[in-house]
């Protein structure tokens, strides 16, 4: 969809009109809100707020799914007033996106202590009743949200967590101040700017040509296997991380690395998951599991993996005491990576 629109430029009275897509318009609007505190404050007047409590989003249940309700500034001010909290607390909110009609979306945590309100966490049950919802841990709810809400709430949680953990300048020890959008914090005593950070993680599906290697950490739900994942060490390229992680975790050497996709992942504190395929070097298929990192790892055939992709939960214990072999749900990037491998294998086995 294309429309005519005006983009407010820094220089007063200078407007340029040209054909821009809705996406570009939206992107430029968000950029403006991050750069201009007054514009962002104005956007809060007509904007909508996603609420959190102790980093758990407010959710409502609807037909086996969770919905994330939004509240206007007026509703939020009323709520804070009712619970004896200062409306200044709204200054803790962070910008997380906007609609195509340029309604700005913010996230606010009502449970974290802030300079505007301490001991806020006391009101959680009463707030849930008032808001007709529950504050549910994101880890439990993520896969029962639609893709848009999952992405917005993941961003919001990572950003709220980052602000909560970066209240002070690591050089001067003085309190830092966030800009209105929450895209940075500044130390007033030395002007050091802190930007929200995320940790790059590589997730790799290793193949030997016909089988793929899947592994379990003891913290995974019973029966679930996934591709190998690991944080990038400082100074490493993505390719170096893949080679090191595969060697560390399963004792194999890989080559023919191929990028698949990426995804923001809010756990443990905001990661950029970079998904890749890799092939083991010829003759290197014997797995040596690093038990400090993994519970187990094994090679799986195309048919085993294709069947597991189609399997639907709940994955309950079977009569023989074991759990069925299953794979991460659709929203997880590992699912996409494994699905892509299955599709490639299917194509390559078709007669030419
Ligand atoms: N979205 C998805 O489909 C999947 C996501 N993951 C995520 O990938 C991430 C990395 O996987 P792991 O196998 O746990 O990594 P890993 O193999 O690097 O091992 C984790 C260890 O790395 C160290 N570490 C180094 N840098 C770290 C950092 N910035 N933050 C935290 N720990 C750091 C810690 O000692 C930690 O115990 C996890 O957060 C996990 O949630 C894992 C599998 C699937
Ligand atoms: Mg790992």
Tab-separated table of C-alpha atoms and ligand atoms in Angstrom:
chain	number	residue	atom	x	y	z
A	1	UNK	CA	0.000	0.000	0.000
A	2	UNK	CA	1.345	3.415	-0.932
A	3	UNK	CA	0.252	6.858	0.184
A	4	UNK	CA	1.320	10.479	0.128
A	5	UNK	CA	2.684	11.718	3.386
A	6	UNK	CA	4.793	14.453	4.896
A	7	UNK	CA	7.965	13.706	6.785
A	8	UNK	CA	8.841	16.278	9.372
A	9	UNK	CA	12.487	17.078	8.833
A	10	UNK	CA	14.754	18.561	11.443
A	11	UNK	CA	14.694	21.985	9.751
A	12	UNK	CA	11.498	23.801	10.718
A	13	UNK	CA	8.939	24.398	7.929
A	14	UNK	CA	10.770	22.036	5.578
A	15	UNK	CA	8.442	19.309	4.420
A	16	UNK	CA	9.031	17.001	1.538
A	17	UNK	CA	6.229	15.179	-0.188
A	18	UNK	CA	6.851	12.004	-2.085
A	19	UNK	CA	5.471	8.583	-2.591
A	20	UNK	CA	6.363	6.448	0.437
A	21	UNK	CA	5.257	2.990	1.392
A	22	UNK	CA	3.412	2.462	4.682
A	23	UNK	CA	6.463	0.584	5.945
A	24	UNK	CA	8.849	3.470	5.238
A	25	UNK	CA	6.439	5.977	6.800
A	26	UNK	CA	6.152	3.828	9.922
A	27	UNK	CA	9.920	3.366	10.174
A	28	UNK	CA	10.588	7.099	9.817
A	29	UNK	CA	7.927	7.856	12.447
A	30	UNK	CA	9.537	5.472	14.947
A	31	UNK	CA	12.959	6.952	14.186
A	32	UNK	CA	11.578	10.432	14.924
A	33	UNK	CA	10.100	9.272	18.246
A	34	UNK	CA	13.439	7.769	19.317
A	35	UNK	CA	15.317	10.961	18.456
A	36	UNK	CA	12.849	13.591	19.670
A	37	UNK	CA	11.683	13.453	23.308
A	38	UNK	CA	8.876	16.001	22.764
A	39	UNK	CA	7.483	14.098	19.776
A	40	UNK	CA	7.600	10.887	21.798
A	41	UNK	CA	5.792	12.473	24.766
A	42	UNK	CA	3.122	13.709	22.339
A	43	UNK	CA	2.824	10.214	20.876
A	44	UNK	CA	2.082	8.864	24.373
A	45	UNK	CA	-1.095	11.006	24.462
A	46	UNK	CA	-2.653	9.040	21.603
A	47	UNK	CA	-0.602	5.884	22.067
A	48	UNK	CA	-1.339	2.537	23.708
A	49	UNK	CA	0.471	0.753	26.534
A	50	UNK	CA	1.280	-2.925	27.065
A	51	UNK	CA	1.564	-3.596	30.791
A	52	UNK	CA	4.050	-5.799	32.646
A	53	UNK	CA	4.583	-6.661	36.301
A	54	UNK	CA	8.024	-7.880	37.340
A	55	UNK	CA	8.760	-8.464	33.596
A	56	UNK	CA	5.658	-10.688	33.192
A	57	UNK	CA	3.241	-9.336	30.552
A	58	UNK	CA	-0.461	-8.722	31.265
A	59	UNK	CA	-2.399	-11.321	29.265
A	60	UNK	CA	-5.999	-12.332	28.772
A	61	UNK	CA	-7.128	-15.814	27.737
A	62	UNK	CA	-9.155	-16.378	24.580
A	63	UNK	CA	-9.779	-19.820	23.004
A	64	UNK	CA	-6.474	-21.593	23.907
A	65	UNK	CA	-4.532	-18.428	23.070
A	66	UNK	CA	-3.256	-15.510	25.064
A	67	UNK	CA	-4.064	-11.967	24.003
A	68	UNK	CA	-2.044	-8.933	25.075
A	69	UNK	CA	-4.437	-6.050	25.854
A	70	UNK	CA	-3.394	-2.425	25.298
A	71	UNK	CA	-4.406	0.539	27.462
A	72	UNK	CA	-4.672	4.232	26.629
A	73	UNK	CA	-2.767	6.887	28.564
A	74	UNK	CA	-6.009	7.962	30.248
A	75	UNK	CA	-6.794	4.407	31.396
A	76	UNK	CA	-3.253	4.052	32.676
A	77	UNK	CA	-3.384	7.319	34.626
A	78	UNK	CA	-6.683	6.209	36.191
A	79	UNK	CA	-5.196	2.844	37.137
A	80	UNK	CA	-2.112	4.382	38.740
A	81	UNK	CA	-4.305	6.862	40.618
A	82	UNK	CA	-6.502	4.059	41.941
A	83	UNK	CA	-3.448	2.232	43.321
A	84	UNK	CA	-1.926	5.352	44.826
A	85	UNK	CA	0.955	5.472	42.360
A	86	UNK	CA	2.421	8.602	40.821
A	87	UNK	CA	1.454	9.177	37.165
A	88	UNK	CA	5.102	10.195	36.656
A	89	UNK	CA	5.775	6.457	36.628
A	90	UNK	CA	4.638	6.525	32.974
A	91	UNK	CA	8.051	8.100	32.268
A	92	UNK	CA	9.502	4.595	32.803
A	93	UNK	CA	7.691	3.325	29.686
A	94	UNK	CA	9.583	2.303	26.554
A	95	UNK	CA	8.614	2.587	22.893
A	96	UNK	CA	8.232	-0.821	21.225
A	97	UNK	CA	6.521	-0.116	17.898
A	98	UNK	CA	3.533	1.474	16.207
A	99	UNK	CA	0.501	0.565	14.112
A	100	UNK	CA	0.201	1.337	10.398
A	101	UNK	CA	-1.959	4.301	11.424
A	102	UNK	CA	0.943	5.559	13.573
A	103	UNK	CA	-0.524	4.756	16.965
A	104	UNK	CA	2.650	4.461	19.040
A	105	UNK	CA	2.936	1.409	21.293
A	106	UNK	CA	4.731	1.519	24.629
A	107	UNK	CA	5.467	-0.970	27.404
A	108	UNK	CA	5.436	-0.173	31.103
A	109	UNK	CA	6.337	-2.395	34.051
A	110	UNK	CA	4.121	-1.696	37.047
A	111	UNK	CA	5.981	-4.092	39.316
A	112	UNK	CA	9.603	-2.991	39.090
A	113	UNK	CA	10.710	-0.440	41.645
A	114	UNK	CA	11.433	2.894	39.998
A	115	UNK	CA	12.532	6.354	41.046
A	116	UNK	CA	8.847	7.330	40.878
A	117	UNK	CA	7.461	4.451	42.889
A	118	UNK	CA	8.895	1.925	45.311
A	119	UNK	CA	7.294	-1.256	46.587
A	120	UNK	CA	4.986	-1.212	43.536
A	121	UNK	CA	4.897	-5.010	43.524
A	122	UNK	CA	2.516	-5.020	46.489
A	123	UNK	CA	-0.506	-4.412	44.258
A	124	UNK	CA	-0.199	-7.282	41.770
A	125	UNK	CA	-3.369	-9.340	42.555
A	126	UNK	CA	-5.554	-6.239	42.843
A	127	UNK	CA	-4.197	-4.923	39.543
A	128	UNK	CA	-4.927	-8.240	37.840
A	129	UNK	CA	-8.542	-8.083	39.020
A	130	UNK	CA	-8.871	-4.480	37.895
A	131	UNK	CA	-7.285	-5.198	34.487
A	132	UNK	CA	-9.258	-8.458	33.947
A	133	UNK	CA	-6.113	-10.393	33.133
A	134	UNK	CA	-3.040	-12.027	34.671
A	135	UNK	CA	0.646	-11.199	34.607
A	136	UNK	CA	2.083	-14.418	33.148
A	137	UNK	CA	5.765	-15.316	32.746
A	138	UNK	CA	6.698	-14.779	29.086
A	139	UNK	CA	8.481	-18.141	28.917
A	140	UNK	CA	5.176	-19.900	29.696
A	141	UNK	CA	3.046	-17.797	27.360
A	142	UNK	CA	5.285	-17.104	24.334
A	143	UNK	CA	4.126	-20.005	22.179
A	144	UNK	CA	0.443	-19.310	22.837
A	145	UNK	CA	0.613	-15.766	21.503
A	146	UNK	CA	0.094	-14.703	17.893
A	147	UNK	CA	3.330	-13.856	16.031
A	148	UNK	CA	2.864	-10.074	16.319
A	149	UNK	CA	2.214	-10.065	20.078
A	150	UNK	CA	5.028	-12.581	20.654
A	151	UNK	CA	7.476	-10.311	18.858
A	152	UNK	CA	6.254	-7.094	20.557
A	153	UNK	CA	6.252	-8.599	24.047
A	154	UNK	CA	9.702	-10.154	23.511
A	155	UNK	CA	11.083	-6.768	22.497
A	156	UNK	CA	9.300	-5.071	25.380
A	157	UNK	CA	10.557	-7.525	27.985
A	158	UNK	CA	14.158	-7.337	26.773
A	159	UNK	CA	14.056	-3.532	26.759
A	160	UNK	CA	12.394	-3.238	30.184
A	161	UNK	CA	14.919	-5.699	31.640
A	162	UNK	CA	17.828	-3.782	30.128
A	163	UNK	CA	16.627	-0.462	31.620
A	164	UNK	CA	16.047	-2.072	35.005
A	165	UNK	CA	19.616	-3.397	34.996
A	166	UNK	CA	21.292	-0.213	33.710
A	167	UNK	CA	20.123	2.412	36.191
A	168	UNK	CA	23.675	3.532	36.985
A	169	UNK	CA	26.708	4.648	34.988
A	170	UNK	CA	29.458	2.020	35.210
A	171	UNK	CA	32.119	4.772	35.049
A	172	UNK	CA	30.780	7.446	37.475
A	173	UNK	CA	28.340	5.377	39.551
A	174	UNK	CA	25.753	8.161	39.068
A	175	UNK	CA	22.115	7.398	38.090
A	176	UNK	CA	21.643	7.336	34.301
A	177	UNK	CA	18.609	8.941	32.640
A	178	UNK	CA	16.605	7.305	29.871
A	179	UNK	CA	15.315	9.240	26.874
A	180	UNK	CA	11.510	9.222	26.518
A	181	UNK	CA	11.446	6.373	23.972
A	182	UNK	CA	13.865	4.272	26.023
A	183	UNK	CA	16.263	3.768	23.105
A	184	UNK	CA	19.220	4.910	25.247
A	185	UNK	CA	20.336	6.050	28.722
A	186	UNK	CA	22.740	8.915	29.392
A	187	UNK	CA	24.926	9.655	32.407
A	188	UNK	CA	24.363	13.375	33.159
A	189	UNK	CA	27.774	13.713	34.834
A	190	UNK	CA	29.944	12.612	31.876
A	191	UNK	CA	27.486	12.289	28.925
A	192	UNK	CA	28.333	8.632	28.341
A	193	UNK	CA	25.487	7.123	26.310
A	194	UNK	CA	24.393	3.519	26.961
A	195	UNK	CA	22.409	1.706	24.273
A	196	UNK	CA	20.310	-1.454	24.842
A	197	UNK	CA	22.368	-4.535	24.043
A	198	UNK	CA	21.630	-8.067	22.980
A	199	UNK	CA	23.896	-11.101	22.883
A	200	UNK	CA	24.434	-12.832	19.519
A	201	UNK	CA	23.758	-16.580	19.648
A	202	UNK	CA	24.364	-19.039	16.828
A	203	UNK	CA	22.016	-21.992	16.419
A	204	UNK	CA	23.322	-24.633	14.041
A	205	UNK	CA	21.714	-27.662	12.453
A	206	UNK	CA	24.531	-30.076	11.668
A	207	UNK	CA	23.954	-32.610	8.903
A	208	UNK	CA	26.012	-35.511	7.557
A	209	UNK	CA	24.209	-35.386	4.216
A	210	UNK	CA	21.316	-37.678	5.100
A	211	UNK	CA	20.839	-37.270	8.855
A	212	UNK	CA	20.775	-34.254	11.170
A	213	UNK	CA	22.178	-33.859	14.639
A	214	UNK	CA	19.823	-32.854	17.444
A	215	UNK	CA	20.568	-32.447	21.128
A	216	UNK	CA	18.959	-31.995	24.532
A	217	UNK	CA	19.945	-29.864	27.501
A	218	UNK	CA	18.702	-31.222	30.836
A	219	UNK	CA	16.631	-28.029	31.239
A	220	UNK	CA	14.594	-28.781	28.061
A	221	UNK	CA	11.052	-30.177	28.463
A	222	UNK	CA	11.111	-34.007	28.446
A	223	UNK	CA	11.433	-35.503	24.954
A	224	UNK	CA	12.278	-32.211	23.212
A	225	UNK	CA	15.401	-32.019	21.030
A	226	UNK	CA	16.770	-28.953	19.255
A	227	UNK	CA	19.700	-27.793	17.139
A	228	UNK	CA	23.008	-26.874	18.836
A	229	UNK	CA	23.072	-23.327	20.229
A	230	UNK	CA	25.795	-21.170	21.725
A	231	UNK	CA	26.677	-17.565	22.543
A	232	UNK	CA	29.265	-15.816	20.346
A	233	UNK	CA	32.455	-15.119	22.276
A	234	UNK	CA	33.848	-11.616	22.004
A	235	UNK	CA	35.964	-11.186	18.868
A	236	UNK	CA	34.419	-14.158	17.049
A	237	UNK	CA	32.734	-14.212	13.647
A	238	UNK	CA	29.510	-16.199	13.251
A	239	UNK	CA	31.476	-18.847	11.317
A	240	UNK	CA	34.036	-19.164	14.132
A	241	UNK	CA	31.276	-19.507	16.754
A	242	UNK	CA	29.606	-22.285	14.763
A	243	UNK	CA	32.869	-24.250	14.442
A	244	UNK	CA	33.767	-23.754	18.126
A	245	UNK	CA	30.294	-24.555	19.524
A	246	UNK	CA	29.921	-27.739	17.451
A	247	UNK	CA	33.420	-28.869	18.459
A	248	UNK	CA	32.798	-27.996	22.136
A	249	UNK	CA	29.369	-29.576	22.435
A	250	UNK	CA	29.568	-32.717	20.246
A	251	UNK	CA	33.268	-33.070	19.301
A	252	UNK	CA	32.797	-32.700	15.545
A	253	UNK	CA	34.269	-30.420	12.867
A	254	UNK	CA	31.965	-28.738	10.368
A	255	UNK	CA	32.223	-27.038	6.972
A	256	UNK	CA	29.826	-25.694	4.276
A	257	UNK	CA	28.123	-23.208	6.580
A	258	UNK	CA	24.904	-21.691	5.294
A	259	UNK	CA	22.786	-18.902	6.793
A	260	UNK	CA	19.073	-19.663	7.251
A	261	UNK	CA	17.326	-16.915	9.290
A	262	UNK	CA	17.516	-14.874	12.499
A	263	UNK	CA	15.207	-14.107	15.400
A	264	UNK	CA	15.186	-11.967	18.512
A	265	UNK	CA	14.953	-14.234	21.556
A	266	UNK	CA	14.109	-12.631	24.915
A	267	UNK	CA	15.778	-15.287	27.127
A	268	UNK	CA	17.892	-15.165	29.197
A	269	UNK	CA	18.190	-11.405	28.636
A	270	UNK	CA	17.795	-10.550	24.962
A	271	UNK	CA	19.669	-12.531	22.300
A	272	UNK	CA	19.901	-12.343	18.534
A	273	UNK	CA	19.571	-15.944	17.373
A	274	UNK	CA	21.395	-16.535	14.066
A	275	UNK	CA	20.306	-19.829	12.519
A	276	UNK	CA	22.645	-21.713	10.168
A	277	UNK	CA	23.085	-25.087	8.498
A	278	UNK	CA	26.441	-26.871	8.583
A	279	UNK	CA	27.816	-30.171	7.270
A	280	UNK	CA	30.271	-32.379	9.166
A	281	UNK	CA	33.673	-32.926	7.585
A	282	UNK	CA	33.888	-36.255	5.730
A	283	UNK	CA	34.418	-39.231	8.028
A	284	UNK	CA	33.491	-37.254	11.170
A	285	UNK	CA	30.189	-38.582	12.407
A	286	UNK	CA	31.004	-40.059	15.813
A	287	UNK	CA	29.416	-37.810	18.437
A	288	UNK	CA	31.279	-37.123	21.685
A	289	UNK	CA	28.789	-35.327	23.910
A	290	UNK	CA	30.119	-32.674	26.286
A	291	UNK	CA	28.071	-33.586	29.341
A	292	UNK	CA	28.738	-30.219	30.997
A	293	UNK	CA	26.670	-28.616	28.222
A	294	UNK	CA	24.292	-31.288	26.976
A	295	UNK	CA	22.290	-34.208	28.338
A	296	UNK	CA	22.481	-36.104	25.048
A	297	UNK	CA	22.863	-35.698	21.276
A	298	UNK	CA	22.121	-38.042	18.381
A	299	UNK	CA	21.744	-38.326	14.606
A	300	UNK	CA	18.158	-38.424	13.325
A	301	UNK	CA	16.939	-39.560	9.909
A	302	UNK	CA	14.842	-37.418	7.573
A	303	UNK	CA	11.738	-39.539	8.274
A	304	UNK	CA	12.133	-39.372	12.069
A	305	UNK	CA	12.456	-35.582	11.931
A	306	UNK	CA	9.636	-35.107	9.387
A	307	UNK	CA	7.317	-37.177	11.614
A	308	UNK	CA	8.305	-35.234	14.731
A	309	UNK	CA	7.626	-31.905	12.972
A	310	UNK	CA	4.034	-33.022	12.362
A	311	UNK	CA	3.568	-34.251	15.942
A	312	UNK	CA	1.271	-32.149	18.129
A	313	UNK	CA	1.401	-31.896	21.941
A	314	UNK	CA	0.743	-32.531	24.736
A	315	UNK	CA	3.842	-34.731	24.861
A	316	UNK	CA	2.975	-36.918	27.833
A	317	UNK	CA	4.905	-39.853	29.263
A	318	UNK	CA	4.305	-43.117	27.406
A	319	UNK	CA	3.501	-46.483	29.016
A	320	UNK	CA	7.168	-47.587	28.793
A	321	UNK	CA	8.144	-44.480	30.822
A	322	UNK	CA	9.737	-42.564	27.933
A	323	UNK	CA	8.537	-39.343	26.325
A	324	UNK	CA	7.853	-39.017	22.577
A	325	UNK	CA	10.551	-37.332	20.462
A	326	UNK	CA	9.370	-33.797	19.632
A	327	UNK	CA	10.793	-30.544	18.294
A	328	UNK	CA	10.505	-26.867	19.325
A	329	UNK	CA	7.217	-25.149	18.353
A	330	UNK	CA	6.702	-23.130	15.151
A	331	UNK	CA	7.564	-19.732	16.660
A	332	UNK	CA	11.067	-20.895	17.659
A	333	UNK	CA	13.733	-20.342	15.035
A	334	UNK	CA	15.051	-23.880	15.591
A	335	UNK	CA	11.724	-25.155	14.206
A	336	UNK	CA	12.205	-23.099	11.046
A	337	UNK	CA	15.794	-24.341	10.696
A	338	UNK	CA	14.822	-27.999	11.090
A	339	UNK	CA	11.828	-27.594	8.737
A	340	UNK	CA	14.075	-26.041	6.074
A	341	UNK	CA	16.479	-29.014	6.339
A	342	UNK	CA	13.596	-31.506	5.966
A	343	UNK	CA	12.292	-29.658	2.889
A	344	UNK	CA	15.764	-29.557	1.288
A	345	UNK	CA	16.231	-33.274	1.917
A	346	UNK	CA	12.803	-34.001	0.415
A	347	UNK	CA	13.639	-31.964	-2.712
A	348	UNK	CA	17.070	-33.555	-3.174
A	349	UNK	CA	15.594	-37.076	-2.921
A	350	UNK	CA	13.012	-36.379	-5.680
A	351	UNK	CA	13.851	-37.859	-9.095
A	352	UNK	CA	15.295	-35.225	-11.488
B	1	LIG	N1	14.928	-19.953	19.916
B	1	LIG	C1	15.359	-21.216	19.862
B	1	LIG	O1	14.900	-21.997	19.028
B	1	LIG	C2	16.447	-21.705	20.794
B	1	LIG	C3	17.032	-20.802	21.636
B	1	LIG	N2	18.074	-21.185	22.433
B	1	LIG	C4	18.694	-20.132	23.253
B	1	LIG	O2	20.035	-19.996	22.868
B	1	LIG	C5	20.775	-19.500	23.955
B	1	LIG	C6	22.164	-20.084	23.971
B	1	LIG	O3	22.142	-21.493	24.069
B	1	LIG	P1	23.059	-22.256	25.122
B	1	LIG	O4	23.198	-23.650	24.626
B	1	LIG	O5	22.484	-22.038	26.486
B	1	LIG	O6	24.451	-21.445	25.037
B	1	LIG	P2	25.973	-21.969	25.277
B	1	LIG	O7	26.167	-23.272	24.624
B	1	LIG	O8	26.858	-20.828	24.882
B	1	LIG	O9	26.059	-22.255	26.823
B	1	LIG	C7	25.555	-21.390	27.808
B	1	LIG	C8	26.707	-20.892	28.678
B	1	LIG	O10	27.439	-19.922	27.951
B	1	LIG	C9	27.975	-18.928	28.821
B	1	LIG	N3	27.697	-17.608	28.224
B	1	LIG	C10	28.554	-16.956	27.396
B	1	LIG	N4	28.037	-15.772	27.014
B	1	LIG	C11	26.852	-15.651	27.604
B	1	LIG	C12	25.822	-14.622	27.576
B	1	LIG	N5	25.968	-13.511	26.871
B	1	LIG	N6	24.686	-14.850	28.275
B	1	LIG	C13	24.519	-15.979	28.980
B	1	LIG	N7	25.463	-16.974	29.054
B	1	LIG	C14	26.605	-16.814	28.363
B	1	LIG	C15	27.351	-19.202	30.195
B	1	LIG	O11	28.336	-19.848	30.959
B	1	LIG	C16	26.225	-20.173	29.924
B	1	LIG	O12	26.012	-21.081	30.967
B	1	LIG	C17	19.956	-19.792	25.212
B	1	LIG	O13	19.595	-18.554	25.776
B	1	LIG	C18	18.732	-20.497	24.728
B	1	LIG	O14	17.578	-19.994	25.380
B	1	LIG	C19	18.566	-22.457	22.425
B	1	LIG	C20	17.991	-23.409	21.632
B	1	LIG	C21	16.857	-23.116	20.791
B	2	LIG	MG1	24.785	-24.716	23.848
